[in-house]
Amino acid sequence: MPAAANAPVATTAPPEEPCTNAPRTDENDKRPRCGGIGAAVAPRAYHVVGGSGDPVDDTICDISQSFVLNGRMFGVEFSGGVDGTYKFVRTPNIPGLHWSAGGRYHIEFPDGADKPGTLTTEGGGTTTAGSQSRTTSGGEHFTLTPVDNCGGAT
């Protein structure tokens, strides 16, 4: 006897990916965001404080995009995301002196992206004065605190 035309058909739904509130790793990051169906997650802004030689007190509007932290003497550009690279993009304009530096960084939010976290750098640089150069290596530590509004910062 033939099967009924309106008999139920068994289907298997693909497994649902768990939601996350972590910043997007790049433009291809399609992981669903928590907060409800269709809820758009706004870029999270953070107030950043720290550093030793040239302290920073700045705000980042969106850590998933490249950003610059500015101290009094130096500006440092970060590639964006929770892991990446950094480099000096602004140095003092002192005739005869030249600075260059770069390395890697990592951002961690042990209690979630809505709680304070840390940004740690690891790298090196060179200071040149005339024919003499000095190379150094080390790292810096910063505290990131979520803020509601980036206040026009980048």
Short mmCIF file of C-alpha atoms in Angstrom, two decimals:
data_model
loop_
_atom_site.label_atom_id
_atom_site.label_comp_id
_atom_site.label_asym_id
_atom_site.label_seq_id
_atom_site.Cartn_x
_atom_site.Cartn_y
_atom_site.Cartn_z
CA MET A 1 0.00 0.00 0.00
CA PRO A 2 1.53 3.43 -0.93
CA ALA A 3 2.43 5.93 1.84
CA ALA A 4 -0.04 8.72 2.44
CA ALA A 5 0.81 11.95 0.61
CA ASN A 6 0.44 14.00 3.78
CA ALA A 7 2.53 11.80 6.08
CA PRO A 8 4.98 13.77 8.28
CA VAL A 9 8.57 13.97 7.04
CA ALA A 10 11.43 13.69 9.54
CA THR A 11 13.92 16.56 9.36
CA THR A 12 17.04 17.33 11.35
CA ALA A 13 17.74 20.94 12.28
CA PRO A 14 21.39 22.02 12.30
CA PRO A 15 22.78 22.39 15.84
CA GLU A 16 22.31 25.90 17.18
CA GLU A 17 25.54 27.76 17.95
CA PRO A 18 25.68 29.18 21.51
CA CYS A 19 25.40 32.97 21.72
CA THR A 20 28.29 35.19 22.86
CA ASN A 21 28.78 38.80 23.91
CA ALA A 22 32.49 38.73 23.02
CA PRO A 23 33.66 41.37 20.53
CA ARG A 24 33.63 40.20 16.92
CA THR A 25 37.02 38.82 15.88
CA ASP A 26 36.68 40.19 12.34
CA GLU A 27 34.08 40.96 9.67
CA ASN A 28 33.58 37.20 9.04
CA ASP A 29 32.63 36.46 12.67
CA LYS A 30 29.00 35.32 12.33
CA ARG A 31 28.56 33.92 15.85
CA PRO A 32 25.11 34.86 17.22
CA ARG A 33 25.08 37.55 19.89
CA CYS A 34 23.17 37.13 23.14
CA GLY A 35 20.32 39.50 23.90
CA GLY A 36 17.45 38.13 21.87
CA ILE A 37 16.67 37.34 18.28
CA GLY A 38 17.72 40.10 15.95
CA ALA A 39 19.23 42.19 18.74
CA ALA A 40 22.09 44.25 17.40
CA VAL A 41 25.08 44.47 19.72
CA ALA A 42 26.56 47.93 19.71
CA PRO A 43 30.34 48.29 19.76
CA ARG A 44 31.48 48.33 23.37
CA ALA A 45 33.43 51.39 24.52
CA TYR A 46 36.14 51.14 27.19
CA HIS A 47 38.03 53.65 29.32
CA VAL A 48 41.72 52.67 29.29
CA VAL A 49 44.18 53.61 32.04
CA GLY A 50 47.76 52.42 32.52
CA GLY A 51 51.23 52.25 31.08
CA SER A 52 54.42 53.18 32.87
CA GLY A 53 56.73 55.41 30.82
CA ASP A 54 54.01 57.44 29.08
CA PRO A 55 50.75 56.85 31.00
CA VAL A 56 47.48 56.58 29.08
CA ASP A 57 44.03 57.79 30.16
CA ASP A 58 41.93 57.38 27.01
CA THR A 59 38.69 55.90 25.67
CA ILE A 60 38.33 53.30 22.90
CA CYS A 61 34.98 53.35 21.07
CA ASP A 62 35.21 49.84 19.60
CA ILE A 63 38.01 47.39 20.41
CA SER A 64 37.06 45.21 17.45
CA GLN A 65 38.37 47.96 15.12
CA SER A 66 41.89 49.45 15.03
CA PHE A 67 42.36 52.11 17.71
CA VAL A 68 45.03 54.49 18.98
CA LEU A 69 45.95 55.06 22.62
CA ASN A 70 47.53 58.45 23.23
CA GLY A 71 49.92 59.30 26.03
CA ARG A 72 51.50 62.74 26.41
CA MET A 73 54.48 61.82 24.21
CA PHE A 74 53.54 58.76 22.15
CA GLY A 75 50.56 57.49 20.18
CA VAL A 76 50.28 53.72 19.80
CA GLU A 77 48.05 52.09 17.18
CA PHE A 78 46.50 48.68 17.93
CA SER A 79 45.24 46.44 15.12
CA GLY A 80 41.85 45.75 16.77
CA GLY A 81 40.30 42.69 18.37
CA VAL A 82 41.35 40.92 21.54
CA ASP A 83 44.69 39.74 20.07
CA GLY A 84 46.80 41.63 17.60
CA THR A 85 49.76 43.87 16.92
CA TYR A 86 50.70 47.41 17.91
CA LYS A 87 53.13 50.07 16.68
CA PHE A 88 54.13 53.64 17.44
CA VAL A 89 52.29 56.10 15.19
CA ARG A 90 53.19 59.33 17.02
CA THR A 91 56.51 60.17 18.67
CA PRO A 92 58.01 63.41 20.03
CA ASN A 93 59.35 65.75 17.37
CA ILE A 94 62.86 66.23 18.73
CA PRO A 95 65.56 66.88 16.10
CA GLY A 96 68.16 64.12 16.03
CA LEU A 97 66.04 61.59 17.97
CA HIS A 98 63.97 58.79 16.48
CA TRP A 99 61.77 56.18 18.19
CA SER A 100 60.25 53.03 16.74
CA ALA A 101 58.44 50.25 18.54
CA GLY A 102 55.95 47.48 18.05
CA GLY A 103 54.88 44.05 19.13
CA ARG A 104 51.83 42.01 20.12
CA TYR A 105 49.00 42.64 22.55
CA HIS A 106 46.24 40.66 24.24
CA ILE A 107 42.98 41.83 25.86
CA GLU A 108 41.32 39.68 28.51
CA PHE A 109 37.93 39.98 30.23
CA PRO A 110 37.98 37.20 32.87
CA ASP A 111 34.52 38.15 34.22
CA GLY A 112 32.92 39.00 30.84
CA ALA A 113 33.11 41.94 28.42
CA ASP A 114 30.73 43.97 30.60
CA LYS A 115 33.27 43.94 33.48
CA PRO A 116 36.79 45.46 33.71
CA GLY A 117 39.56 43.69 31.81
CA THR A 118 43.24 44.04 31.00
CA LEU A 119 45.29 44.88 27.93
CA THR A 120 48.87 43.60 28.00
CA THR A 121 51.58 44.40 25.46
CA GLU A 122 54.77 42.50 24.72
CA GLY A 123 57.34 43.88 22.31
CA GLY A 124 60.33 46.07 21.80
CA GLY A 125 61.63 49.29 20.39
CA THR A 126 64.64 51.27 19.34
CA THR A 127 65.70 54.80 20.23
CA THR A 128 68.22 56.37 17.88
CA ALA A 129 70.22 59.55 18.59
CA GLY A 130 72.62 60.33 15.77
CA SER A 131 74.74 57.22 15.22
CA GLN A 132 73.86 55.60 18.55
CA SER A 133 70.90 53.28 19.06
CA ARG A 134 69.46 51.54 22.09
CA THR A 135 67.08 48.60 21.77
CA THR A 136 64.75 47.63 24.61
CA SER A 137 62.03 45.06 25.16
CA GLY A 138 59.27 44.63 27.68
CA GLY A 139 55.58 45.05 28.20
CA GLU A 140 52.90 47.38 29.48
CA HIS A 141 49.67 46.73 31.38
CA PHE A 142 46.40 48.67 31.08
CA THR A 143 42.99 48.38 32.73
CA LEU A 144 39.89 48.56 30.51
CA THR A 145 36.61 49.60 32.13
CA PRO A 146 33.33 49.49 30.14
CA VAL A 147 31.68 52.87 29.55
CA ASP A 148 28.24 53.60 28.09
CA ASN A 149 29.41 56.21 25.61
CA CYS A 150 32.75 56.70 23.92
CA GLY A 151 32.30 60.47 24.05
CA GLY A 152 33.56 61.06 20.51
CA ALA A 153 36.85 59.24 21.11
CA THR A 154 38.17 56.66 18.64
#
